[in-house]
XYZ file of N, CA, C and O in Angstrom:
456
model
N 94.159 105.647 84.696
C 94.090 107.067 84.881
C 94.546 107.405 86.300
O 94.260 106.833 87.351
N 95.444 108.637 86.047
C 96.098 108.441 87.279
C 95.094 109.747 88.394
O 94.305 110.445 87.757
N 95.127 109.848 89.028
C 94.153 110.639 90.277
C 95.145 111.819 91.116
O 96.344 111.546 91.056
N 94.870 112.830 91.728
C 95.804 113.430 92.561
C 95.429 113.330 94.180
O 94.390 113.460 94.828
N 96.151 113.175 94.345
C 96.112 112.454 95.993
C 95.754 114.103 96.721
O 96.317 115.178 96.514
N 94.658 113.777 97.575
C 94.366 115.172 98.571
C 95.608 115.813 98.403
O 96.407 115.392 97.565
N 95.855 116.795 99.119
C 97.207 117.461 99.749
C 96.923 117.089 100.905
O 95.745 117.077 101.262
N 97.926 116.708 101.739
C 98.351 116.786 102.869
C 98.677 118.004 103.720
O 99.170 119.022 103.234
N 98.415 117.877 104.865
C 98.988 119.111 105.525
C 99.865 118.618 106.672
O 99.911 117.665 107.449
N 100.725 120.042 106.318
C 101.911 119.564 107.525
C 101.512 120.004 108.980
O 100.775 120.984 109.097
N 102.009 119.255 110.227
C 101.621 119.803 111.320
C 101.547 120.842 111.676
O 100.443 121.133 112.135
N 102.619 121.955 111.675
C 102.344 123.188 111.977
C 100.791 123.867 111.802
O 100.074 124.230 112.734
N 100.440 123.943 110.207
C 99.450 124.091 109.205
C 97.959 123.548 110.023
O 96.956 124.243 110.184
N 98.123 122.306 110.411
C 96.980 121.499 111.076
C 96.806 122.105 112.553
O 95.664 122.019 113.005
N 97.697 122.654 113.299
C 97.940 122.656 114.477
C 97.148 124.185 114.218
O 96.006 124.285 114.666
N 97.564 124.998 113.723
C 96.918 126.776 113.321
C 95.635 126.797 113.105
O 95.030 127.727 113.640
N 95.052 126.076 112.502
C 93.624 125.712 111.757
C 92.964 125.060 112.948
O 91.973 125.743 113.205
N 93.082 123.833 113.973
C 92.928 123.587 114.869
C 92.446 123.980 116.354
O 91.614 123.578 117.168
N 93.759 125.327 116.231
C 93.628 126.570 117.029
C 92.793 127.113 117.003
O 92.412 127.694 118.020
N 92.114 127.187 115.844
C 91.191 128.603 115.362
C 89.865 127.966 115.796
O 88.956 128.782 115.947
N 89.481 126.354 116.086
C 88.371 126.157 116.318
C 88.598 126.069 117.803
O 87.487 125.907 118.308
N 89.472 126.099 118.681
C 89.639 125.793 120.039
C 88.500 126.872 120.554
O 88.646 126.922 121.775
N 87.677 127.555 120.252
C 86.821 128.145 121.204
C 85.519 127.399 121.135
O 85.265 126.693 120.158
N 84.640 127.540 122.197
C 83.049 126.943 121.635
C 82.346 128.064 120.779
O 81.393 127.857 120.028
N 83.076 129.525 121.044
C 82.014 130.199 119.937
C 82.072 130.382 118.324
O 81.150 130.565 117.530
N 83.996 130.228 118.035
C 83.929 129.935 116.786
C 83.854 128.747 116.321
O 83.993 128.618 115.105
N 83.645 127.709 117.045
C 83.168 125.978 116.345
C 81.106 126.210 116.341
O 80.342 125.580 115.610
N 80.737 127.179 117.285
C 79.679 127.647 116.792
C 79.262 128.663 115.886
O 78.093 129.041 115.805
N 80.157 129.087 115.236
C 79.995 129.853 114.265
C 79.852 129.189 113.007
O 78.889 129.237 112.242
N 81.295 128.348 112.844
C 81.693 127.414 111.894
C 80.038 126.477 111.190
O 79.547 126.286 110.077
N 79.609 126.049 112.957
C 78.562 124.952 112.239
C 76.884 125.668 112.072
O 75.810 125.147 111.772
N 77.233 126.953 112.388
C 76.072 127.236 111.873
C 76.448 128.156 110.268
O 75.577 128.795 109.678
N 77.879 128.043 109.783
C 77.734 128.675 108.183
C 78.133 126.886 107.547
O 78.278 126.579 106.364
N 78.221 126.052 108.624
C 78.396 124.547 107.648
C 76.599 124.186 107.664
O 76.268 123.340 106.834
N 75.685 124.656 108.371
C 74.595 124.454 108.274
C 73.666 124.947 107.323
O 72.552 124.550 106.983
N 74.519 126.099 106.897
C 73.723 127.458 105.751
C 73.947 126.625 104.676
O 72.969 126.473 103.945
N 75.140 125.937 104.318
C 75.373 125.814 102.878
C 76.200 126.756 102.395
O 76.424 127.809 102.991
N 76.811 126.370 101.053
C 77.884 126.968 100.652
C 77.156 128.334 99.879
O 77.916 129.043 99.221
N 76.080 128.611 99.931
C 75.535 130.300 99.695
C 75.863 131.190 100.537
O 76.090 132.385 100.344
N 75.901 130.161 102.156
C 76.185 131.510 103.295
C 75.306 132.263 103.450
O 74.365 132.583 102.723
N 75.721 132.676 104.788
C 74.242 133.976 105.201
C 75.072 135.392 105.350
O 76.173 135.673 104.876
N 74.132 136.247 106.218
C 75.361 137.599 106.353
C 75.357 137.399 107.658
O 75.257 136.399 108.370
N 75.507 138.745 107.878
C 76.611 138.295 109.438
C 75.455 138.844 110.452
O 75.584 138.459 111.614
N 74.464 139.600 110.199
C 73.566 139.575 110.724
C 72.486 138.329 111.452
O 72.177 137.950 112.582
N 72.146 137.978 109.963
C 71.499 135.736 109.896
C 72.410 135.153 111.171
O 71.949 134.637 112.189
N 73.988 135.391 110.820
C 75.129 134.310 111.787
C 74.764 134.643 112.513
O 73.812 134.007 112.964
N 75.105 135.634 113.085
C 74.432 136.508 114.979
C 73.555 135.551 115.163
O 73.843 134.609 115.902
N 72.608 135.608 114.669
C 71.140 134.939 115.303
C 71.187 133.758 115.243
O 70.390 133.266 116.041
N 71.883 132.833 114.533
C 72.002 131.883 114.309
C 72.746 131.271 115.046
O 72.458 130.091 115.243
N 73.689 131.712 115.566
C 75.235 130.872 116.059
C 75.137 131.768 117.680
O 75.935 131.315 118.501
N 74.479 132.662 118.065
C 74.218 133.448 119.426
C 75.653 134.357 119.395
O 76.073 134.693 120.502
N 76.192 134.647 118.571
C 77.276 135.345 118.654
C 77.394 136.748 117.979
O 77.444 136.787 116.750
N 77.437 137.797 118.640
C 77.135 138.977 117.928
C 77.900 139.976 117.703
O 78.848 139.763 118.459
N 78.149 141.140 117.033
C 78.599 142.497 117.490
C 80.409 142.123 117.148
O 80.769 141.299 116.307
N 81.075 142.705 117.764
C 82.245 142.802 117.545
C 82.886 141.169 118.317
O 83.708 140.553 117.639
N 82.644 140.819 119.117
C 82.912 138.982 119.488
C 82.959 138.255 117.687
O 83.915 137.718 117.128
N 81.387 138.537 117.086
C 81.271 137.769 115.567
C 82.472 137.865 115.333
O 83.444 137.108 115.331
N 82.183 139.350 115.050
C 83.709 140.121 113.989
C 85.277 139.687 113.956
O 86.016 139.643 112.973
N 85.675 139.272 115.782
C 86.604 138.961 116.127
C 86.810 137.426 115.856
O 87.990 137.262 115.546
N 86.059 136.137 115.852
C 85.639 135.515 115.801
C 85.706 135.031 114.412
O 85.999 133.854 114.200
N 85.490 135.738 113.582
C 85.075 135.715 111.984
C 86.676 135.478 111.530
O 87.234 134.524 110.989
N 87.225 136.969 112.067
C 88.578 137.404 111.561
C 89.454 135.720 112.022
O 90.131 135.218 111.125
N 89.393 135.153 113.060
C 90.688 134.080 113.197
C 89.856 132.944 112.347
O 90.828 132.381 111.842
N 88.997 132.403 111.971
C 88.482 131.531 111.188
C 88.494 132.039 109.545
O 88.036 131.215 108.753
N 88.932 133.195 109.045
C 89.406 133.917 107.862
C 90.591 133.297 107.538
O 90.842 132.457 106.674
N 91.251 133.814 108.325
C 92.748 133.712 108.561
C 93.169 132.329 108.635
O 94.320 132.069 108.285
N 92.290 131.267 109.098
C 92.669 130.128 109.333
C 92.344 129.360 107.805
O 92.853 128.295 107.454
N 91.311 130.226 106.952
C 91.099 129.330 105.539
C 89.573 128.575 105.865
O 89.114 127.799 105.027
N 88.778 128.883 107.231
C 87.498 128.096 107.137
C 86.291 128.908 106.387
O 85.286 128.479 105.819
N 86.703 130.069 106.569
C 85.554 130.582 106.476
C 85.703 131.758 105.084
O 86.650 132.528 105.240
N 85.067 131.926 104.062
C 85.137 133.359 103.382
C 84.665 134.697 103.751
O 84.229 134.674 104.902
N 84.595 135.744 103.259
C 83.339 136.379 103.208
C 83.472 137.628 102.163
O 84.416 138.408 102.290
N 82.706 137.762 101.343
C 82.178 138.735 100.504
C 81.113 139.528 100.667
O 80.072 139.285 101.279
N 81.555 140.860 99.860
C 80.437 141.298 99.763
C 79.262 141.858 99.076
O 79.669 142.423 98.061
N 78.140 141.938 99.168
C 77.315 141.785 98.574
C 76.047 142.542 98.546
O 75.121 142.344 99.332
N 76.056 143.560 97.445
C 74.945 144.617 98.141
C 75.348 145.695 99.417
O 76.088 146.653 99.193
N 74.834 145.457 100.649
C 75.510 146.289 101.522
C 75.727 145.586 102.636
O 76.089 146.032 103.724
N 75.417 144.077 102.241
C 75.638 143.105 103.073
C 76.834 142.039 102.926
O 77.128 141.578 101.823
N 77.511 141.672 104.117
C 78.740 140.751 104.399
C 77.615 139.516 104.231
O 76.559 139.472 104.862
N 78.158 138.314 103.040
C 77.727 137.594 103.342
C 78.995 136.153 103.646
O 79.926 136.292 102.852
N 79.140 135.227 104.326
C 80.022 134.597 104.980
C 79.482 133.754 104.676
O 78.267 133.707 104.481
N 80.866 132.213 104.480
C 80.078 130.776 104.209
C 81.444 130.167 104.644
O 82.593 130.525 104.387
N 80.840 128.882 105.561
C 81.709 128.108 105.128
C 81.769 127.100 103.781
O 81.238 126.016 103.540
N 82.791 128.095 102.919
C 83.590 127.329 101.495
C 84.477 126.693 102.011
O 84.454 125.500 101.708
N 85.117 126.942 102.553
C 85.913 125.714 102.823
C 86.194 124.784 103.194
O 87.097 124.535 103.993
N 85.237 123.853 102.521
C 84.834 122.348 102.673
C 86.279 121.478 102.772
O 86.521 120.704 103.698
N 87.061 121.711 101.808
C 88.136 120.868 101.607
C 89.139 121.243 102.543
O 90.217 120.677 102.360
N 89.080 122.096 103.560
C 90.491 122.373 104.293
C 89.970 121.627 105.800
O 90.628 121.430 106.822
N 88.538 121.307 105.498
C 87.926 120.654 106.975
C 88.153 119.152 106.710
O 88.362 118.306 107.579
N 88.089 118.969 105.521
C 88.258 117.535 104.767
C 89.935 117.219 105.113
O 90.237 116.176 105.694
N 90.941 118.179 104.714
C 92.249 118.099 105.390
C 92.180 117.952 106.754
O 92.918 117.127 107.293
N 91.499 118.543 107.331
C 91.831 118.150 109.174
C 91.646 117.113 109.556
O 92.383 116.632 110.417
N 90.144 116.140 108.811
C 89.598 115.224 109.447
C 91.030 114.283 108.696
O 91.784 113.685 109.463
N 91.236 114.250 107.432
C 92.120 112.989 106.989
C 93.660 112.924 107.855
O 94.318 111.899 108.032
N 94.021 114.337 108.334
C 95.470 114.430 108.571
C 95.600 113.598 110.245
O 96.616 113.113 110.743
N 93.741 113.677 111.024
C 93.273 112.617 111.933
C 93.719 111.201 111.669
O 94.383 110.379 112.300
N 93.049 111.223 110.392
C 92.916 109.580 110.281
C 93.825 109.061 109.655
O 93.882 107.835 109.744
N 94.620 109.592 109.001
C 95.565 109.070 107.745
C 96.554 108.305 108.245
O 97.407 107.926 107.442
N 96.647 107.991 109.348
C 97.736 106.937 110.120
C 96.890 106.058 111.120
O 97.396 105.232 111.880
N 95.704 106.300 111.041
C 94.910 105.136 111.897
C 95.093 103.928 112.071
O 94.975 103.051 111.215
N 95.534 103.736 113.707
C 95.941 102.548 113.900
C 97.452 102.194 113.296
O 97.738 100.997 113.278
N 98.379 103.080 112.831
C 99.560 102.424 112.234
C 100.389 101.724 113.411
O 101.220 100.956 112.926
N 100.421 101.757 114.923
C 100.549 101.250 115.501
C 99.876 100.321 116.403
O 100.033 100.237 117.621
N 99.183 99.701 115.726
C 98.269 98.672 116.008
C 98.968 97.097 115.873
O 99.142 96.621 114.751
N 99.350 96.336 117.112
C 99.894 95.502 116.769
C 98.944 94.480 115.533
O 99.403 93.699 114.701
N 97.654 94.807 115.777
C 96.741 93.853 115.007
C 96.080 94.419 113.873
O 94.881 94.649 114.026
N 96.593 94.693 112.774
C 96.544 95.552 111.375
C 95.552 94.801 111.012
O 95.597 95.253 109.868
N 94.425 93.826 110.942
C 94.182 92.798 109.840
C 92.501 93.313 110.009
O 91.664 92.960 109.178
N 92.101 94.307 111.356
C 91.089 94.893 111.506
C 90.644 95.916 110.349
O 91.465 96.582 109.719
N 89.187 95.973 110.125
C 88.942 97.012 108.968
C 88.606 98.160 109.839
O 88.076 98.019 110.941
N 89.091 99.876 109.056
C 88.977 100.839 109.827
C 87.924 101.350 108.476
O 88.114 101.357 107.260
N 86.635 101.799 109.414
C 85.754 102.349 108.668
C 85.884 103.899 108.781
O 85.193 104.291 109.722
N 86.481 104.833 108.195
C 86.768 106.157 108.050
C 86.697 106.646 106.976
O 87.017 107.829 106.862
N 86.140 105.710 105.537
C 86.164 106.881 104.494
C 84.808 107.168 104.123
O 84.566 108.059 103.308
């Protein structure tokens, strides 16, 4: 049975997504909706949660949207936000590792990464 191999991402793609965590407040945003679970909180919960509030969140929210980490719907009269997108973080870490060591004169080492 044959399997489908992740997708790959091309550099550009990796490099944009990358970008979007280059701040400390949206990699603190990120790990406090990777901490919620894929239910997500609203954006109120995030504030308090991640110390990031008000229109910074908002701004904040918007380039991690855009980048594919983060969703958000809504719900009632509340934004609720998650990181769903488990598998595009799963692309960053493999597009890391997926050549590990290919220039290693000494290949015969085991690389523990999966």
């Amino acid at each position: 049975m044959k399997t489908n191999p992740t997708p790959t991402l091309d550099i550009l793609t990796a490099a944009s997504t990358f970008a979007a965590l280059g701040s400390e407040q949206r990699l603190e945003v990120l790990r406090s909706l990777v901490r919620a679970g894929p239910n997500g909180v609203s954006i109120g919960t995030l504030g308090e949660r991640s110390g990031v509030t008000g229109s910074t969140l908002t701004h904040h929210l918007k380039i991690l949207t855009q980048a594919g980490l983060v969703t958000q719907k809504k719900q009632g009269r509340s934004i609720i936000c998650a990181a769903a997108a488990y598998s595009e973080m799963k692309k960053l870490a493999d597009y890391l590792l997926r050549e590990c060591c290919a220039d290693c004169p000494d290949t015969t080492h085991e690389h523990d990464h999966d």
